[in-house]
Amino acid sequence: MSLAQITQVKALALAVPGDDIDTDRIIPARFLRCVTFDGLGEHAFRDERTGPDGKERPHPMNSAQAARIAAAKQGVMVVGFNFGCGSSREHAPQSLWRFGFTAFVGGSFAEIFFGNSTTLGVPCLTLSKVDLAECDAFVRANPDVEVTVDVVQLTVSAGAKTWKADIAASARDGLVKGKWDPIADLLEGADAVAKTAGGLAYVAGK
Amino acid sequence: MAKTLFQKVWEAHTVRKLPNGQTQLFIGTHLIHEVTSPQAFGMLRDLGLKVKYPQRTFATVDHIVPTNELKEPYSDPIAQEMIEALRKNTKDYGIRFFDTTTGTQGIVHMVGPEQGITQPGTTIACGDSHTATHGAFGAIAFGIGTTQVRDVLATQTLALSPLKVRRIEVNGKLAPGVYAKDVILHIIRVLGVNGGIGFAYEYAGTTFDGFSLEERMTVCNMSIEGGARCGYVNPDQKTFDYIKGKPFAPKAADWDAAVARWASFASDAGCRYDDVKVFKAEDIRPTVTWGITPGQAIFIDEKMPALETLNAADRQTAEDAYAHMKLAPNTPIKGTKVDVCFLGSCTNGRISDLREVAKYLKGRKVSPSVKAIVVPGSQLTAIQAVHEGLDKIYIEAGFEWRGAGCSMCLAMNPDKLVGDQLCASSSNRNFKGRQGSQTGRTVLMSPLMVAAAAITGQVTDAREVFKV
Ligand code: SF4
């Protein structure tokens, strides 16, 4: 399986502020009633974007900027802390990715969300609290300036600004080498897997 | 060298180091359900791969099952399509399916323990974030995404990095009317909803020693609400007794060897933890959430926090929470009007929960202004409860008695809040919209507190409603 090497994402950015944004908000549970991920993109943040009366609410995902990102199928979402907490549903990063987001920059990410995004080839980089606030402000003030998420240099930059970023070493390695989907490596280990399995009594049915 | 259970289980299941530095970890037990597995089977087919160890994956259906419709086809065609997809996938690949027709179907985190599939010293993965429930047996159990479900199906392994271990000790005896649910809500309140990121939680201390396996499951279940992907309790005699005789438990000839092996996985005396936190059981009182994250919780007799007392980030979430919940800072939560009461879920839908509430419910009536439903988490639980006559007690009191499933814990089946109804719920998440209405409001609490709310029509202190 050959995958793209994801070293850099350069795209327009959208700030979606707030801490502890959970996966029920990113993709409400009723949209999980499906057997494929197709069509999830349009429902990202559905209940934040549309009120109970069916009318649009003020939300960054309803902005012209979001529409540009959706059209380009490329974009950086700038979020807060503990983004993607809650359920393990891969539907959450899938919906944002299908909407058009190809990188996330935030204070911290919930672990399962982080893993699910990485396996999609979508880097999640973290910034310090101070830098994140600056990046967030910059993105809002300069919607036309592309943001560069550099997975090799571990930086996020825009205009004249550059912020020092971080990502788990294993995720960085996978993205940069085009091995963000681990399946090929896992399949290669079949003999070693059989050996481990053989040593486990409960797997052998005891 | 003294080791933690986490380290021992990790080492026993390590296949090899991967080029990116992660570990290829063997997953001894894989559990699947209808929501997060169909896409994984799709990916498997696309790649032309087979299920490597079909006998190590077990399936059930829970999220979409309507709890008041026993016959198929279900009135929701999508639910019908999802259950049929799982039937087809499990049949095509030779995977055991605890289907609705077997009398063993239930919420995935109840089926594993009931069947004796959940065992100490094992690794358990499931495309569901509450998989840590199985950690109550001394297993390393965690939730995974759908692509990882594919990985396990195809290879029975995952690419993972080890977690740090935080020991959370609770010592002493809980006061009457205080339950395992209050313990975990309190822990999350103190350590925060993201305090556990990067950690496995080892729950220990004399309070946990005294807990039944079902109480331990309630606590482990909500590890993820505290940010910890996995939580466990070291196995002991109670663990072994619980498993004995279950359908998938080791048979008589293998039993002693299995127990010896299981016991050997418990954390060694003097092992090193990355962090330790200690709580006193007597400091914990019945706890309820007031906001939109499980960490926004208070003791029932406290006031909700004044905004000035919070730091900037917490304050922003709190303002959002107060607006959504239609509650006011610095006022008591006690006395808040309740519209719906939900007793069930993988946190508190077990037989011990149903028994404990029934004990107090006899002769009492649900307030006419409240809709109250009780949903056993599994068919086996429902059968046992009916056998003990518990269903009659609930029905007599004015609860609706339902079939097994996730029900109102999340909005994937017909059990939903309407408008801005406020629900006193024994489940685990109070996120906005979680219970099916965008403006619906959830207050998490213990099962007995749910019953007290049902009777009084208000968020109330169960200790004042019942003779605890
Ligand atoms: S009961 Fe709730 S938390 Fe548990 S598996 Fe079902 S939906 Fe998830």
XYZ file of C-alpha atoms and ligand atoms in Angstrom:
682
model
C 0.000 0.000 0.000
C 1.588 3.262 -0.984
C 0.345 6.345 0.761
C 1.147 10.006 0.308
C 3.940 11.386 2.460
C 2.326 14.092 4.529
C 5.039 16.571 5.330
C 3.136 19.811 5.069
C -0.428 21.075 4.823
C -0.752 24.590 3.420
C -4.308 25.839 3.301
C -6.828 28.384 4.501
C -7.752 28.050 8.147
C -10.886 28.242 10.268
C -10.947 28.872 14.019
C -13.494 26.799 15.950
C -12.979 27.957 19.522
C -13.845 26.235 22.792
C -12.382 23.530 25.017
C -13.724 19.980 25.522
C -15.568 19.910 22.195
C -16.918 16.374 22.228
C -17.603 13.994 19.363
C -21.385 14.196 19.920
C -21.083 17.857 18.952
C -18.814 17.154 15.992
C -21.196 14.542 14.609
C -24.488 13.984 16.461
C -25.324 10.330 17.133
C -28.283 10.180 14.781
C -25.872 10.457 11.846
C -24.122 7.306 13.050
C -27.093 5.339 11.843
C -25.324 4.320 8.659
C -23.143 1.562 7.272
C -20.680 3.778 5.351
C -18.910 7.061 6.063
C -20.200 8.577 2.824
C -22.089 11.815 3.161
C -20.945 12.527 6.729
C -19.154 15.730 5.700
C -22.261 17.827 5.374
C -23.381 16.905 8.895
C -20.218 18.011 10.709
C -21.247 20.129 13.729
C -24.855 19.870 12.514
C -26.561 20.785 15.790
C -24.187 23.662 16.449
C -24.826 25.013 12.970
C -28.587 24.565 12.824
C -31.018 25.449 15.593
C -33.980 23.300 16.674
C -36.121 25.537 14.451
C -34.092 24.440 11.411
C -32.551 27.900 11.016
C -28.840 28.500 10.647
C -27.050 29.598 13.797
C -23.965 31.754 13.959
C -21.140 29.195 13.908
C -17.718 29.256 12.245
C -18.727 26.239 10.163
C -21.476 28.344 8.564
C -19.057 31.072 7.483
C -17.877 31.944 4.007
C -14.433 30.792 5.133
C -15.767 27.309 5.870
C -17.430 27.238 2.451
C -14.100 28.085 0.797
C -12.428 25.246 2.664
C -15.198 22.841 1.699
C -14.827 23.861 -1.956
C -11.031 23.516 -1.873
C -11.212 20.176 0.049
C -8.254 21.493 1.988
C -8.176 23.348 5.256
C -6.709 23.754 8.716
C -9.031 23.792 11.719
C -7.733 25.714 14.716
C -9.344 24.347 17.894
C -8.973 24.573 21.695
C -8.012 22.001 24.306
C -9.210 18.368 24.629
C -10.733 18.514 21.160
C -12.614 15.383 20.116
C -13.238 14.012 23.596
C -16.021 11.524 24.212
C -16.788 8.572 22.020
C -14.440 6.552 19.834
C -16.531 7.200 16.715
C -14.256 7.568 13.718
C -17.281 9.267 12.191
C -16.035 12.462 13.915
C -12.706 12.950 12.093
C -14.251 11.357 9.002
C -16.968 14.024 8.876
C -14.486 16.894 9.292
C -12.121 15.367 6.747
C -14.919 14.813 4.266
C -16.018 18.403 4.860
C -12.543 19.512 3.767
C -10.250 19.713 6.786
C -6.838 18.179 6.219
C -5.051 19.298 9.400
C -5.871 20.322 12.970
C -4.011 22.723 15.225
C -5.026 22.846 18.884
C -3.993 22.920 22.538
C -4.562 19.190 23.040
C -6.521 16.355 21.454
C -8.424 13.447 22.970
C -6.407 10.299 22.332
C -8.864 8.305 20.273
C -9.660 11.307 18.087
C -5.943 11.879 17.579
C -5.360 8.256 16.577
C -8.370 8.183 14.263
C -7.225 11.383 12.516
C -3.656 10.189 12.106
C -4.868 6.979 10.478
C -6.723 9.148 7.971
C -3.508 11.019 7.202
C -4.739 14.143 8.973
C -2.080 15.631 11.270
C -3.121 17.036 14.681
C -0.460 19.455 15.930
C -0.433 21.083 19.338
C 0.709 24.579 20.276
C 1.376 26.096 23.682
C -1.528 27.971 25.211
C -0.027 31.365 24.457
C 0.887 30.493 20.867
C -2.500 28.932 20.261
C -4.233 32.147 21.329
C -1.998 34.106 18.962
C -2.553 31.673 16.092
C -6.314 31.719 16.690
C -6.357 35.533 16.645
C -4.224 35.651 13.512
C -6.457 33.243 11.646
C -9.569 35.242 12.463
C -7.976 38.524 11.475
C -6.460 37.189 8.241
C -8.903 34.799 6.598
C -7.146 35.077 3.228
C -3.716 34.077 4.487
C -2.860 30.407 4.166
C -1.576 28.594 7.219
C 1.276 26.124 6.873
C 1.279 23.102 9.141
C 4.748 21.623 8.834
C 4.971 18.079 10.136
C 8.724 17.821 9.456
C 9.832 21.101 11.026
C 7.105 20.896 13.690
C 5.934 24.414 13.122
C 2.725 26.194 12.286
C 3.238 29.391 10.339
C 1.168 32.088 8.716
C 2.248 35.419 7.279
C 5.322 36.510 9.165
C 4.484 34.380 12.183
C 5.888 30.972 13.077
C 4.860 28.990 16.119
C 6.630 25.943 17.526
C 4.355 22.908 17.351
C 4.371 19.330 18.576
C 2.981 15.911 17.680
C 3.623 12.395 19.022
C 6.847 11.101 17.448
C 5.223 7.917 16.117
C 2.450 9.876 14.393
C 4.969 12.268 12.852
C 7.069 9.395 11.618
C 4.064 7.677 10.047
C 2.795 10.839 8.330
C 6.161 11.925 7.007
C 7.081 8.483 5.681
C 3.684 7.830 4.139
C 2.971 5.056 6.640
C 0.148 6.667 8.564
C -2.092 3.706 7.912
C -0.341 0.921 9.886
C -2.060 -1.982 8.139
C 0.890 -2.897 5.885
C 3.276 -3.075 8.852
C 0.786 -5.039 10.912
C 0.234 -7.588 8.145
C 3.983 -8.055 7.754
C 4.302 -9.277 11.321
C 2.096 -12.349 10.793
C 4.678 -14.898 11.974
C 5.510 -12.947 15.080
C 1.778 -12.548 15.736
C 1.247 -16.309 15.573
C 4.092 -16.782 18.042
C 2.610 -14.300 20.541
C -0.839 -15.860 20.146
C 0.614 -19.297 20.806
C 1.943 -18.132 24.145
C -1.447 -16.925 25.395
C -3.490 -19.665 27.052
C -6.842 -17.902 26.645
C -6.344 -17.456 22.917
C -5.628 -21.163 22.639
C -8.955 -21.775 24.400
C -7.815 -22.618 27.953
C 11.639 -5.767 38.984
C 8.199 -4.995 40.402
C 5.694 -4.227 37.647
C 2.178 -2.910 37.247
C -0.596 -5.017 35.768
C -0.510 -2.703 32.773
C 3.168 -3.445 32.127
C 2.732 -7.202 32.552
C -0.240 -7.434 30.210
C 1.491 -5.170 27.707
C 4.629 -7.316 27.701
C 2.696 -10.593 27.385
C 0.903 -9.219 24.311
C 3.774 -7.427 22.612
C 4.398 -8.873 19.163
C 7.252 -6.615 18.102
C 8.390 -3.062 17.801
C 7.169 -1.302 14.651
C 9.418 0.871 12.481
C 7.710 4.052 13.776
C 8.567 3.132 17.356
C 5.079 1.956 18.320
C 4.330 -1.527 19.617
C 2.447 -4.115 17.625
C 0.159 -5.371 20.382
C -1.830 -8.600 20.221
C -5.526 -8.115 20.978
C -6.739 -11.278 22.621
C -10.398 -10.344 22.643
C -12.175 -8.153 20.134
C -15.765 -7.041 20.663
C -17.831 -5.460 17.908
C -21.241 -3.838 17.539
C -23.376 -2.537 14.711
C -22.293 1.112 14.745
C -18.533 1.082 14.363
C -17.998 -2.214 12.532
C -19.779 -2.093 9.130
C -17.273 0.353 7.626
C -14.424 -1.808 8.948
C -15.802 -4.876 7.182
C -16.149 -2.702 4.081
C -12.459 -1.749 4.264
C -11.535 -5.406 4.745
C -13.415 -6.351 1.593
C -11.866 -3.459 -0.346
C -8.405 -4.677 0.613
C -9.275 -8.318 -0.078
C -8.368 -9.345 3.484
C -9.822 -12.067 5.717
C -10.584 -12.074 9.431
C -7.436 -13.585 10.906
C -8.759 -15.003 14.202
C -12.562 -15.140 13.843
C -12.912 -17.068 17.095
C -11.415 -14.085 19.000
C -14.028 -11.562 17.840
C -17.481 -11.484 19.450
C -20.424 -9.417 18.247
C -23.591 -7.989 19.714
C -26.119 -5.338 18.761
C -27.035 -2.594 21.217
C -27.085 1.050 20.102
C -29.834 0.938 17.502
C -32.079 -1.700 19.083
C -35.517 -0.254 19.821
C -36.315 -1.209 23.422
C -40.060 -1.296 22.972
C -40.244 -3.262 19.725
C -39.474 -6.926 19.929
C -40.354 -7.853 16.362
C -38.455 -7.214 13.174
C -38.475 -5.524 10.799
C -37.963 -2.532 13.080
C -40.004 0.528 12.260
C -36.728 2.357 11.549
C -35.418 0.921 8.253
C -31.885 2.163 8.955
C -31.793 0.238 12.236
C -32.984 -2.824 10.360
C -30.272 -2.341 7.744
C -27.611 -2.053 10.445
C -28.614 -5.217 12.304
C -28.765 -7.103 9.010
C -25.331 -5.852 7.991
C -23.930 -7.233 11.242
C -25.711 -10.549 10.722
C -24.227 -10.817 7.267
C -20.726 -9.793 8.309
C -20.581 -12.166 11.261
C -21.946 -15.003 9.140
C -19.579 -14.331 6.221
C -16.544 -14.330 8.480
C -17.549 -16.964 11.048
C -17.819 -14.616 14.036
C -19.963 -15.448 17.072
C -22.950 -13.065 17.230
C -25.018 -12.681 20.391
C -28.083 -11.780 18.364
C -31.425 -10.524 19.689
C -32.938 -13.943 19.102
C -30.470 -15.750 21.385
C -31.481 -14.419 24.803
C -27.872 -13.262 25.275
C -27.901 -9.944 23.382
C -27.111 -6.794 25.294
C -24.860 -3.778 25.563
C -21.434 -4.925 24.437
C -19.853 -4.067 27.812
C -22.355 -6.276 29.592
C -22.183 -9.245 27.253
C -18.407 -9.792 27.621
C -18.509 -10.156 31.425
C -21.783 -12.126 31.421
C -20.349 -14.668 29.021
C -17.042 -15.010 30.863
C -15.267 -13.680 27.766
C -13.837 -10.814 29.806
C -10.893 -12.233 31.751
C -7.922 -10.928 33.760
C -4.552 -10.424 32.110
C -6.054 -10.105 28.640
C -6.166 -7.313 26.072
C -9.633 -6.273 24.935
C -10.454 -3.793 22.197
C -13.789 -2.592 20.873
C -14.895 0.244 18.644
C -16.488 1.899 21.627
C -14.973 4.315 24.108
C -16.517 2.639 27.169
C -14.503 -0.524 26.621
C -12.528 0.273 29.784
C -15.520 -1.275 31.608
C -13.826 -4.652 31.109
C -10.823 -3.366 33.070
C -12.824 -4.178 36.208
C -11.584 -7.744 35.695
C -7.915 -6.761 35.442
C -7.898 -6.635 31.657
C -6.298 -3.884 29.586
C -9.353 -2.784 27.665
C -9.781 0.285 25.505
C -11.844 1.886 22.767
C -10.620 2.081 19.167
C -11.685 3.747 15.919
C -13.185 1.986 12.946
C -9.938 1.751 10.968
C -8.449 0.054 14.010
C -11.406 -2.337 14.077
C -10.262 -3.241 10.569
C -6.702 -3.708 11.853
C -7.847 -6.108 14.553
C -10.072 -8.051 12.184
C -7.268 -8.405 9.653
C -4.330 -9.033 11.995
C -5.641 -9.363 15.595
C -3.144 -6.628 16.458
C -2.924 -2.857 16.794
C -0.151 -0.290 16.488
C -0.059 1.420 19.898
C 2.159 3.354 22.257
C 2.177 2.390 25.944
C 0.318 4.522 28.470
C 1.557 5.887 31.753
C -0.138 4.451 34.839
C -1.834 6.542 37.509
C -2.915 4.739 40.660
C -6.153 6.143 42.051
C -6.609 4.937 45.573
C -9.892 5.266 47.413
C -9.877 4.078 51.008
C -12.604 3.580 53.576
C -16.288 2.815 53.533
C -18.855 4.763 51.551
C -21.717 6.241 53.584
C -25.194 4.774 52.995
C -26.724 6.196 49.810
C -23.303 6.788 48.243
C -22.424 4.496 45.356
C -19.697 3.541 42.887
C -21.220 6.060 40.468
C -20.608 8.855 42.974
C -17.009 7.682 43.367
C -16.225 7.990 39.670
C -18.142 11.258 39.213
C -16.148 12.639 42.142
C -12.823 11.419 40.736
C -13.579 13.057 37.372
C -14.686 16.241 39.064
C -11.395 16.465 40.950
C -8.963 15.257 38.254
C -10.788 16.860 35.321
C -12.200 15.576 32.061
C -8.786 15.687 30.416
C -6.733 14.800 33.506
C -6.352 11.229 32.304
C -5.002 11.883 28.812
C -1.976 9.630 28.320
C -2.778 7.514 31.381
C -4.266 4.169 32.243
C -6.055 4.457 35.594
C -5.414 1.744 38.171
C -8.255 1.932 40.717
C -7.249 0.549 44.088
C -7.575 0.904 47.854
C -9.884 -0.634 50.421
C -13.023 0.863 48.868
C -12.320 -0.970 45.625
C -11.332 -4.133 47.511
C -14.811 -4.075 49.033
C -16.581 -3.359 45.742
C -18.375 -6.079 43.806
C -17.313 -6.657 40.193
C -20.403 -4.756 39.066
C -19.426 -1.724 41.151
C -15.889 -1.914 39.762
C -17.377 -1.974 36.247
C -19.354 1.210 36.946
C -16.134 3.021 37.850
C -13.943 1.604 35.067
C -16.729 2.365 32.569
C -16.337 6.105 33.034
C -12.521 6.240 32.824
C -12.847 7.812 29.387
C -14.990 10.605 30.827
C -11.884 11.477 32.842
C -9.765 11.374 29.678
C -8.201 7.975 30.448
C -8.510 5.544 27.585
C -8.269 2.617 29.922
C -8.895 1.871 33.594
C -8.571 -1.299 35.620
C -8.776 -2.946 39.020
C -6.319 -5.677 39.982
C -7.949 -9.129 39.904
C -8.710 -10.844 43.205
C -10.813 -13.722 44.553
C -14.021 -11.782 43.798
C -12.970 -11.544 40.157
C -12.338 -15.276 39.903
C -15.627 -16.117 41.656
C -17.537 -13.898 39.235
C -16.085 -15.600 36.167
C -16.452 -19.172 37.442
C -19.122 -21.147 35.625
C -19.766 -18.542 32.922
C -20.119 -19.984 29.380
C -16.655 -18.922 28.173
C -14.846 -19.396 31.504
C -12.016 -21.955 31.550
C -13.369 -25.443 32.182
C -12.729 -27.423 35.368
C -9.480 -29.045 34.189
C -8.004 -25.669 33.233
C -9.503 -23.648 36.075
C -6.713 -23.742 38.674
C -4.036 -22.956 36.140
C -6.135 -20.056 34.829
C -6.634 -18.592 38.308
C -2.913 -18.843 39.066
C -2.125 -17.145 35.794
C -4.715 -14.406 36.347
C -3.479 -13.707 39.866
C 0.075 -13.322 38.574
C -0.956 -10.299 36.494
C -1.893 -8.150 39.511
C 0.431 -5.194 40.110
C 3.398 -6.145 42.289
C 3.924 -4.607 45.713
C 6.445 -1.801 45.361
C 5.927 -1.239 41.634
C 6.474 2.255 40.293
C 3.525 4.405 39.212
C 3.798 7.506 37.071
C 1.381 9.209 39.423
C -0.673 8.435 42.531
C -3.837 10.131 43.761
C -5.530 9.251 47.034
C -9.164 9.836 48.020
C -11.116 9.167 51.213
C -14.427 7.355 50.786
C -16.029 9.313 53.606
C -15.414 12.599 51.768
C -17.669 11.498 48.908
C -21.377 12.385 48.916
C -24.078 11.720 46.293
C -22.862 13.560 43.207
C -24.739 15.028 40.245
C -23.626 16.874 37.131
C -24.970 20.356 36.471
C -23.342 21.089 33.102
C -22.430 19.644 29.734
C -19.267 17.737 30.627
C -19.081 14.940 33.214
C -16.550 16.963 35.190
C -19.097 19.713 35.858
C -20.364 17.968 38.962
C -21.211 18.827 42.568
C -22.436 17.066 45.683
C -26.216 17.145 45.781
C -26.235 19.509 48.773
C -23.817 22.021 47.223
C -24.548 25.093 45.140
C -23.511 25.204 41.491
C -20.274 27.173 41.095
C -20.309 30.947 40.881
C -18.621 32.101 37.669
C -16.144 34.323 39.542
C -14.665 31.284 41.263
C -13.627 29.648 37.969
C -10.513 30.171 35.871
C -10.926 31.677 32.399
C -11.165 28.418 30.423
C -13.518 26.705 32.908
C -15.578 29.845 33.042
C -16.198 29.818 29.304
C -17.365 26.185 29.381
C -19.469 26.953 32.469
C -21.209 29.898 30.806
C -22.006 27.686 27.845
C -23.242 24.994 30.260
C -25.466 27.299 32.301
C -27.050 28.669 29.112
C -27.714 25.189 27.772
C -28.929 23.735 31.071
C -31.065 26.805 31.880
C -29.581 26.795 35.371
C -28.179 29.687 37.391
C -24.728 29.943 38.969
C -24.432 29.977 42.726
C -27.833 28.342 43.288
C -28.619 24.829 44.526
C -29.292 22.139 41.933
C -31.554 20.387 44.415
C -35.171 21.118 43.557
C -34.587 21.450 39.791
C -37.607 20.074 37.948
C -37.106 16.748 36.165
C -39.121 15.570 33.121
C -37.610 12.190 32.317
C -35.828 9.547 34.394
C -33.598 6.973 32.729
C -32.293 3.968 34.594
C -29.999 1.870 32.419
C -26.817 1.964 30.247
C -23.494 0.162 30.441
C -22.641 2.282 33.495
C -25.634 1.346 35.635
C -27.924 -1.096 33.832
C -26.799 -4.230 35.663
C -28.744 -6.574 37.890
C -27.193 -5.154 41.078
C -28.369 -1.667 40.046
C -31.884 -2.911 39.357
C -31.967 -4.789 42.671
C -30.661 -1.883 44.724
C -33.287 0.542 43.398
C -36.117 -2.006 43.602
C -35.331 -2.464 47.292
C -36.379 1.124 47.937
C -39.012 1.516 45.251
C -41.557 -0.900 46.704
C -44.750 0.959 47.565
C -43.593 4.262 46.049
C -44.999 6.020 42.970
C -43.368 7.926 40.139
C -44.502 11.554 40.065
C -47.257 12.050 37.461
C -45.186 14.783 35.797
C -42.307 12.387 35.101
C -41.737 9.810 32.369
C -39.557 7.094 33.886
C -38.033 4.176 32.002
C -35.910 1.298 33.199
C -33.826 -0.523 30.615
C -31.876 -3.646 31.614
C -28.526 -3.565 29.852
C -28.783 -7.102 28.540
C -31.306 -9.838 27.887
C -29.724 -12.010 30.583
C -30.139 -9.154 33.066
C -33.756 -8.692 32.001
C -34.468 -12.411 32.383
C -32.875 -12.495 35.831
C -34.759 -9.371 36.927
C -38.087 -10.814 35.807
C -37.230 -14.061 37.565
C -36.769 -12.074 40.785
C -39.990 -10.134 40.199
C -38.178 -6.802 39.925
C -40.063 -5.833 36.769
C -43.311 -5.872 38.756
C -41.908 -3.524 41.367
C -40.854 -1.032 38.687
C -44.104 -1.266 36.748
C -46.126 -0.964 39.942
C -44.189 2.206 40.798
C -44.921 3.693 37.370
C -41.713 2.956 35.435
C -41.879 1.636 31.869
C -40.078 -1.716 31.716
C -38.122 -2.058 28.457
C -36.091 -4.556 26.453
C -32.279 -4.621 26.521
C -30.164 -1.989 24.750
C -28.421 1.377 25.005
C -31.763 3.176 24.893
C -31.714 6.754 26.062
C -27.988 6.820 26.743
C -27.584 8.120 23.204
C -29.740 9.201 20.316
C -29.548 6.252 17.952
C -32.844 4.565 18.720
C -36.395 5.779 19.372
C -35.783 6.559 23.088
C -35.057 10.281 23.023
C -35.646 13.465 24.938
C -38.015 15.975 23.382
C -37.319 19.718 23.330
C -35.544 20.957 26.433
C -36.664 18.118 28.691
C -34.398 17.540 31.653
C -33.390 13.935 32.253
C -32.129 12.442 35.500
C -29.937 9.727 34.033
C -27.833 6.846 35.303
C -25.774 6.923 32.079
C -22.307 8.379 31.544
C -22.450 11.403 29.252
C -24.189 14.732 29.631
C -22.935 16.244 26.379
C -25.257 18.639 24.574
C -27.681 16.684 22.425
C -26.454 13.335 23.735
C -29.930 12.092 24.604
C -31.435 12.942 21.252
C -32.745 16.460 21.514
C -30.521 19.342 20.586
C -31.822 21.329 23.557
C -32.297 18.319 25.851
C -30.602 18.448 29.250
C -28.931 15.608 31.128
C -28.107 15.343 34.814
C -25.932 12.316 35.589
C -26.330 10.537 38.914
C -26.507 7.147 40.620
C -29.461 4.808 40.019
C -30.982 5.472 43.445
C -30.779 9.219 42.830
C -32.619 8.638 39.532
C -35.363 6.816 41.443
C -35.578 9.652 43.979
C -35.909 12.131 41.104
C -38.653 9.998 39.560
C -40.673 9.983 42.766
C -40.302 13.648 43.651
C -40.160 15.073 40.116
C -37.032 16.978 41.110
C -33.293 16.576 41.364
C -33.179 15.507 44.961
C -31.114 13.802 47.651
C -32.044 10.113 47.675
C -31.018 9.918 51.320
C -33.946 12.193 52.198
C -36.472 10.313 50.044
C -35.597 6.786 51.102
C -34.512 5.251 54.374
C -30.966 4.428 53.292
S -25.006 2.303 26.974
Fe -24.355 4.301 26.235
S -22.193 4.446 26.695
Fe -22.782 2.310 26.885
S -22.269 1.394 24.911
Fe -24.430 2.047 24.845
S -24.393 4.120 24.019
Fe -22.300 3.632 24.628
